[in-house]
Amino acid sequence: MDARSSRTVVSGIDGSQSALDAARWAADEAARRHDRLRLVYAFGWTTEAVGHPGLGERRRDIMLEHARRDLAAAEAAVAAHAPGVPVESELVVGYPIGVLVRESRRAELVVVGDRGLSRVGGLLLGSVAMALATHGGCPVVVVRGAGQAVAPTAPVVVGIDGSPVSELALAFAYEEAALRGAPLVAVHTWTDLVADPVIAPLLDWEAIEVDEQVVLGERLAGWAEKFPDVVVRRVVTRDRPAHALLEEAVGAQLVVVGSRGRGGFAGLVLGSVSHAVLHRSPCPVAVVRPGEPG
């Protein structure tokens, strides 16, 4: 991770329980990094109102007061959870996606909940979380499974496919494992290397697995020297990448993925593997975007 001048972990607040869980997670992360925590409530509002001329402004004032209370409650919850972490908070006028994307350009890390107050039926990842994972200017953590107890020795899991983005994800994952004193699980799958199922029965799968073990070893070599205290377990398997990562995510502290892999299109959309992990992971997910230091 580069030394950003702000050394700030940003957490988005919206009054939901999910956002409070994310703020507590962000406070723990700020403590590990010796950073300050910045709580941001994005207050999106238009003064246009239908009907009575003064109705819009009165409603705005009421909602603004609710937002201030929600932000103060989040600050109090964080202070009780991690009393040693320096905290600042700000209510920013603007819509959440735009506000938090701008915040991400100055932050070391942005942390959000997996759903907001508008989530319906618990089926979909929140739009703010998804937009940040796709367009954030720094690594973004979406906090999932906040209510589950995880041992301090639980691993950090990272997916490696050999792309430049997965190299950034690997760097971030090593740092997270080192900060936590946790082991690292490096997952590399290779079923997707076979494009034509017709020739699959003719291939020497054992030889391919040996080759892929070598590939993973080469990817890990430099980082193992930089982080000699991080114990690494290698997982090389003939499996779908998302499925393999989700299996290893059970009982993990954090899963780290790149925003897109070998098949991505210049960062315009979130990769299919990252998308699947974000929607189904039992633990928090960090998404590292191209061009952002890990």
Short mmCIF file of C-alpha atoms in Angstrom, two decimals:
data_model
loop_
_atom_site.label_atom_id
_atom_site.label_comp_id
_atom_site.label_asym_id
_atom_site.label_seq_id
_atom_site.Cartn_x
_atom_site.Cartn_y
_atom_site.Cartn_z
CA MET A 1 0.00 0.00 0.00
CA ASP A 2 1.41 3.41 -0.88
CA ALA A 3 1.56 6.18 1.70
CA ARG A 4 -1.44 8.32 0.81
CA SER A 5 -1.24 11.74 2.36
CA SER A 6 -4.64 11.39 4.00
CA ARG A 7 -4.01 7.98 5.61
CA THR A 8 -7.77 7.73 6.01
CA VAL A 9 -10.23 4.85 6.03
CA VAL A 10 -13.62 6.12 4.85
CA SER A 11 -16.89 4.50 5.88
CA GLY A 12 -20.23 5.35 4.28
CA ILE A 13 -23.12 5.97 6.70
CA ASP A 14 -26.82 5.90 5.79
CA GLY A 15 -28.65 5.06 9.02
CA SER A 16 -28.87 1.34 8.30
CA GLN A 17 -27.61 -1.49 10.51
CA SER A 18 -25.46 -2.62 7.60
CA ALA A 19 -23.68 0.74 7.55
CA LEU A 20 -23.11 0.59 11.32
CA ASP A 21 -21.58 -2.87 10.96
CA ALA A 22 -19.33 -1.52 8.20
CA ALA A 23 -18.31 1.46 10.36
CA ARG A 24 -17.24 -0.84 13.19
CA TRP A 25 -15.28 -3.00 10.74
CA ALA A 26 -13.68 0.16 9.31
CA ALA A 27 -12.71 1.29 12.83
CA ASP A 28 -10.90 -1.99 13.44
CA GLU A 29 -9.13 -1.63 10.11
CA ALA A 30 -8.12 1.96 10.88
CA ALA A 31 -6.70 0.78 14.21
CA ARG A 32 -4.60 -1.90 12.48
CA ARG A 33 -3.29 0.63 9.97
CA HIS A 34 -2.84 3.45 12.53
CA ASP A 35 -5.06 5.59 10.29
CA ARG A 36 -7.89 7.93 11.09
CA LEU A 37 -11.48 6.99 10.34
CA ARG A 38 -13.74 9.28 8.36
CA LEU A 39 -17.51 8.72 8.54
CA VAL A 40 -19.38 10.20 5.60
CA TYR A 41 -23.14 10.60 5.25
CA ALA A 42 -24.16 11.56 1.72
CA PHE A 43 -27.35 13.62 1.87
CA GLY A 44 -28.97 13.64 -1.57
CA TRP A 45 -31.82 16.07 -1.93
CA THR A 46 -33.66 18.18 -4.48
CA THR A 47 -35.58 21.25 -3.31
CA GLU A 48 -38.28 20.69 -5.91
CA ALA A 49 -41.62 19.85 -4.31
CA VAL A 50 -45.04 19.10 -5.63
CA GLY A 51 -47.98 20.91 -4.03
CA HIS A 52 -47.54 23.35 -1.16
CA PRO A 53 -44.63 25.79 -1.84
CA GLY A 54 -43.01 25.34 1.58
CA LEU A 55 -43.47 21.59 1.89
CA GLY A 56 -40.21 20.63 0.18
CA GLU A 57 -38.01 22.76 2.42
CA ARG A 58 -39.71 21.59 5.63
CA ARG A 59 -39.35 17.97 4.59
CA ARG A 60 -35.71 18.59 3.72
CA ASP A 61 -35.07 20.06 7.19
CA ILE A 62 -36.66 17.03 8.87
CA MET A 63 -34.62 14.57 6.77
CA LEU A 64 -31.47 16.60 7.35
CA GLU A 65 -31.99 16.37 11.11
CA HIS A 66 -32.47 12.59 10.82
CA ALA A 67 -29.24 12.36 8.82
CA ARG A 68 -27.34 14.31 11.47
CA ARG A 69 -28.69 12.02 14.19
CA ASP A 70 -27.73 8.92 12.20
CA LEU A 71 -24.22 10.26 11.70
CA ALA A 72 -23.87 11.12 15.40
CA ALA A 73 -25.11 7.65 16.35
CA ALA A 74 -22.54 6.06 14.05
CA GLU A 75 -19.78 8.19 15.57
CA ALA A 76 -20.84 7.15 19.07
CA ALA A 77 -20.98 3.47 18.08
CA VAL A 78 -17.48 3.64 16.63
CA ALA A 79 -16.12 5.47 19.69
CA ALA A 80 -17.50 2.74 21.94
CA HIS A 81 -16.21 -0.05 19.69
CA ALA A 82 -12.70 1.30 19.04
CA PRO A 83 -12.03 4.14 21.51
CA GLY A 84 -8.42 4.68 20.44
CA VAL A 85 -9.16 5.43 16.79
CA PRO A 86 -9.26 9.10 15.73
CA VAL A 87 -12.62 9.76 14.07
CA GLU A 88 -14.01 12.59 12.02
CA SER A 89 -17.47 12.76 10.50
CA GLU A 90 -19.10 14.87 7.83
CA LEU A 91 -22.52 15.20 6.26
CA VAL A 92 -21.95 15.90 2.58
CA VAL A 93 -24.70 17.15 0.28
CA GLY A 94 -24.84 14.87 -2.73
CA TYR A 95 -25.91 11.42 -3.80
CA PRO A 96 -24.12 8.49 -2.14
CA ILE A 97 -22.43 6.97 -5.18
CA GLY A 98 -20.93 10.23 -6.40
CA VAL A 99 -19.91 11.37 -2.92
CA LEU A 100 -18.21 8.09 -1.98
CA VAL A 101 -16.46 7.73 -5.34
CA ARG A 102 -14.98 11.21 -4.79
CA GLU A 103 -13.99 10.23 -1.26
CA SER A 104 -12.29 7.11 -2.63
CA ARG A 105 -9.91 9.23 -4.70
CA ARG A 106 -8.37 10.64 -1.50
CA ALA A 107 -8.70 7.66 0.84
CA GLU A 108 -6.58 4.63 1.52
CA LEU A 109 -9.64 2.42 1.78
CA VAL A 110 -13.43 2.82 1.56
CA VAL A 111 -15.70 0.53 3.58
CA VAL A 112 -19.44 0.13 3.02
CA GLY A 113 -22.20 -2.22 4.08
CA ASP A 114 -23.58 -4.75 1.65
CA ARG A 115 -27.01 -3.13 1.68
CA GLY A 116 -28.63 0.16 2.59
CA LEU A 117 -32.06 1.26 3.75
CA SER A 118 -33.52 0.64 0.29
CA ARG A 119 -32.56 -3.01 0.09
CA VAL A 120 -35.55 -5.21 -0.83
CA GLY A 121 -35.94 -8.76 0.44
CA GLY A 122 -32.25 -9.31 1.15
CA LEU A 123 -31.63 -10.59 -2.36
CA LEU A 124 -29.47 -7.95 -3.99
CA LEU A 125 -26.21 -6.26 -3.16
CA GLY A 126 -26.76 -2.57 -2.50
CA SER A 127 -26.37 -0.26 -5.50
CA VAL A 128 -23.86 1.94 -3.66
CA ALA A 129 -21.67 -1.04 -2.77
CA MET A 130 -21.74 -2.34 -6.33
CA ALA A 131 -21.00 1.05 -7.87
CA LEU A 132 -18.05 1.63 -5.55
CA ALA A 133 -16.64 -1.82 -6.26
CA THR A 134 -16.84 -0.97 -9.96
CA HIS A 135 -15.67 2.64 -9.96
CA GLY A 136 -13.89 3.31 -6.66
CA GLY A 137 -10.57 5.12 -6.73
CA CYS A 138 -9.03 2.94 -4.00
CA PRO A 139 -9.60 -0.57 -2.66
CA VAL A 140 -13.21 -1.00 -1.50
CA VAL A 141 -14.37 -3.38 1.23
CA VAL A 142 -17.99 -4.52 1.25
CA VAL A 143 -18.78 -5.84 4.73
CA ARG A 144 -20.79 -9.04 4.59
CA GLY A 145 -21.45 -11.58 7.36
CA ALA A 146 -20.83 -9.00 10.07
CA GLY A 147 -22.81 -10.98 12.63
CA GLN A 148 -20.70 -14.12 12.30
CA ALA A 149 -17.96 -14.82 14.83
CA VAL A 150 -14.58 -15.33 13.16
CA ALA A 151 -11.42 -16.41 14.95
CA PRO A 152 -8.50 -13.93 14.92
CA THR A 153 -6.43 -16.68 13.31
CA ALA A 154 -8.90 -17.10 10.43
CA PRO A 155 -7.26 -16.63 7.02
CA VAL A 156 -7.35 -13.94 4.38
CA VAL A 157 -8.27 -15.44 1.00
CA VAL A 158 -7.14 -14.08 -2.36
CA GLY A 159 -7.91 -15.11 -5.91
CA ILE A 160 -4.99 -15.21 -8.37
CA ASP A 161 -5.40 -15.58 -12.12
CA GLY A 162 -2.16 -14.06 -13.39
CA SER A 163 -3.72 -10.78 -14.55
CA PRO A 164 -2.26 -7.40 -13.52
CA VAL A 165 -5.33 -6.76 -11.37
CA SER A 166 -4.89 -10.02 -9.48
CA GLU A 167 -1.29 -8.98 -8.76
CA LEU A 168 -2.66 -5.85 -7.08
CA ALA A 169 -5.17 -7.97 -5.18
CA LEU A 170 -2.33 -10.25 -4.06
CA ALA A 171 -0.32 -7.30 -2.75
CA PHE A 172 -3.33 -6.01 -0.82
CA ALA A 173 -4.09 -9.49 0.56
CA TYR A 174 -0.52 -9.99 1.79
CA GLU A 175 -0.65 -6.65 3.58
CA GLU A 176 -4.00 -7.49 5.17
CA ALA A 177 -2.72 -10.87 6.35
CA ALA A 178 0.40 -9.23 7.80
CA LEU A 179 -1.62 -6.55 9.59
CA ARG A 180 -3.84 -9.21 11.17
CA GLY A 181 -1.15 -11.79 11.88
CA ALA A 182 -3.28 -14.18 9.84
CA PRO A 183 -2.46 -16.87 7.30
CA LEU A 184 -3.09 -16.29 3.61
CA VAL A 185 -4.92 -18.68 1.30
CA ALA A 186 -3.90 -18.16 -2.34
CA VAL A 187 -6.49 -19.64 -4.72
CA HIS A 188 -5.65 -20.37 -8.35
CA THR A 189 -8.06 -22.26 -10.62
CA TRP A 190 -7.47 -23.45 -14.14
CA THR A 191 -10.65 -24.96 -15.60
CA ASP A 192 -11.29 -21.70 -17.41
CA LEU A 193 -8.05 -22.22 -19.38
CA VAL A 194 -9.82 -24.87 -21.48
CA ALA A 195 -11.98 -23.14 -24.06
CA ASP A 196 -13.05 -26.18 -26.08
CA PRO A 197 -14.80 -28.94 -24.10
CA VAL A 198 -14.30 -31.33 -27.03
CA ILE A 199 -10.55 -31.56 -26.41
CA ALA A 200 -10.84 -31.67 -22.61
CA PRO A 201 -10.83 -35.51 -22.38
CA LEU A 202 -7.60 -35.61 -24.42
CA LEU A 203 -5.62 -33.36 -22.09
CA ASP A 204 -3.15 -34.49 -19.44
CA TRP A 205 -4.79 -32.90 -16.42
CA GLU A 206 -2.05 -33.96 -14.02
CA ALA A 207 0.58 -32.25 -16.14
CA ILE A 208 -1.58 -29.12 -16.34
CA GLU A 209 -1.95 -29.08 -12.57
CA VAL A 210 1.83 -29.31 -12.13
CA ASP A 211 2.28 -26.40 -14.54
CA GLU A 212 -0.33 -24.32 -12.69
CA GLN A 213 1.37 -25.04 -9.37
CA VAL A 214 4.55 -23.60 -10.89
CA VAL A 215 2.65 -20.54 -12.13
CA LEU A 216 1.22 -19.88 -8.67
CA GLY A 217 4.62 -20.36 -7.06
CA GLU A 218 6.10 -17.76 -9.40
CA ARG A 219 3.33 -15.29 -8.54
CA LEU A 220 3.91 -15.73 -4.81
CA ALA A 221 7.72 -15.74 -4.80
CA GLY A 222 8.43 -12.02 -4.54
CA TRP A 223 5.66 -11.35 -2.04
CA ALA A 224 6.77 -14.22 0.21
CA GLU A 225 10.15 -12.49 0.51
CA LYS A 226 8.51 -9.18 1.37
CA PHE A 227 6.18 -10.73 3.95
CA PRO A 228 8.18 -13.67 5.36
CA ASP A 229 5.99 -13.98 8.47
CA VAL A 230 2.79 -14.60 6.50
CA VAL A 231 2.07 -18.33 6.28
CA VAL A 232 0.58 -19.18 2.87
CA ARG A 233 -1.59 -22.13 1.92
CA ARG A 234 -1.76 -22.69 -1.83
CA VAL A 235 -4.95 -23.93 -3.44
CA VAL A 236 -4.58 -24.99 -7.07
CA THR A 237 -7.70 -26.66 -8.31
CA ARG A 238 -9.64 -27.57 -11.41
CA ASP A 239 -12.73 -25.58 -10.52
CA ARG A 240 -14.71 -22.47 -11.37
CA PRO A 241 -12.93 -19.47 -9.81
CA ALA A 242 -15.94 -18.06 -7.95
CA HIS A 243 -16.90 -21.45 -6.56
CA ALA A 244 -13.38 -22.12 -5.29
CA LEU A 245 -13.13 -18.70 -3.65
CA LEU A 246 -16.53 -19.01 -1.99
CA GLU A 247 -15.59 -22.41 -0.57
CA GLU A 248 -12.43 -20.94 0.98
CA ALA A 249 -14.37 -17.88 2.20
CA VAL A 250 -16.25 -19.97 4.74
CA GLY A 251 -14.66 -19.11 8.08
CA ALA A 252 -12.29 -16.52 6.53
CA GLN A 253 -11.71 -12.98 7.79
CA LEU A 254 -11.64 -11.41 4.34
CA VAL A 255 -11.72 -12.35 0.66
CA VAL A 256 -9.70 -10.22 -1.76
CA VAL A 257 -10.43 -10.09 -5.49
CA GLY A 258 -9.44 -7.94 -8.42
CA SER A 259 -12.20 -5.91 -10.01
CA ARG A 260 -11.75 -7.89 -13.22
CA GLY A 261 -9.62 -10.75 -14.45
CA ARG A 262 -8.15 -11.87 -17.73
CA GLY A 263 -11.43 -11.36 -19.56
CA GLY A 264 -12.23 -7.86 -18.29
CA PHE A 265 -12.93 -4.86 -20.51
CA ALA A 266 -10.79 -1.94 -19.32
CA GLY A 267 -12.52 -1.70 -15.97
CA LEU A 268 -15.88 -0.67 -17.42
CA VAL A 269 -17.73 -3.45 -15.65
CA LEU A 270 -17.08 -5.60 -12.64
CA GLY A 271 -15.66 -9.00 -13.53
CA SER A 272 -17.96 -12.01 -13.29
CA VAL A 273 -15.88 -13.66 -10.55
CA SER A 274 -15.76 -10.50 -8.41
CA HIS A 275 -19.47 -9.97 -9.00
CA ALA A 276 -20.32 -13.49 -7.83
CA VAL A 277 -18.10 -13.28 -4.75
CA LEU A 278 -19.55 -9.90 -3.76
CA HIS A 279 -23.08 -11.27 -3.91
CA ARG A 280 -22.48 -14.58 -2.16
CA SER A 281 -19.49 -14.33 0.16
CA PRO A 282 -20.09 -15.23 3.82
CA CYS A 283 -17.42 -12.72 4.91
CA PRO A 284 -16.25 -9.19 3.95
CA VAL A 285 -14.93 -8.77 0.41
CA ALA A 286 -12.18 -6.38 -0.71
CA VAL A 287 -12.21 -5.34 -4.36
CA VAL A 288 -8.95 -3.95 -5.72
CA ARG A 289 -9.22 -1.97 -8.94
CA PRO A 290 -6.64 -1.62 -11.73
CA GLY A 291 -4.22 1.22 -11.32
CA GLU A 292 -4.67 1.28 -7.53
CA PRO A 293 -1.74 0.21 -5.39
CA GLY A 294 -2.41 -2.85 -3.28
#
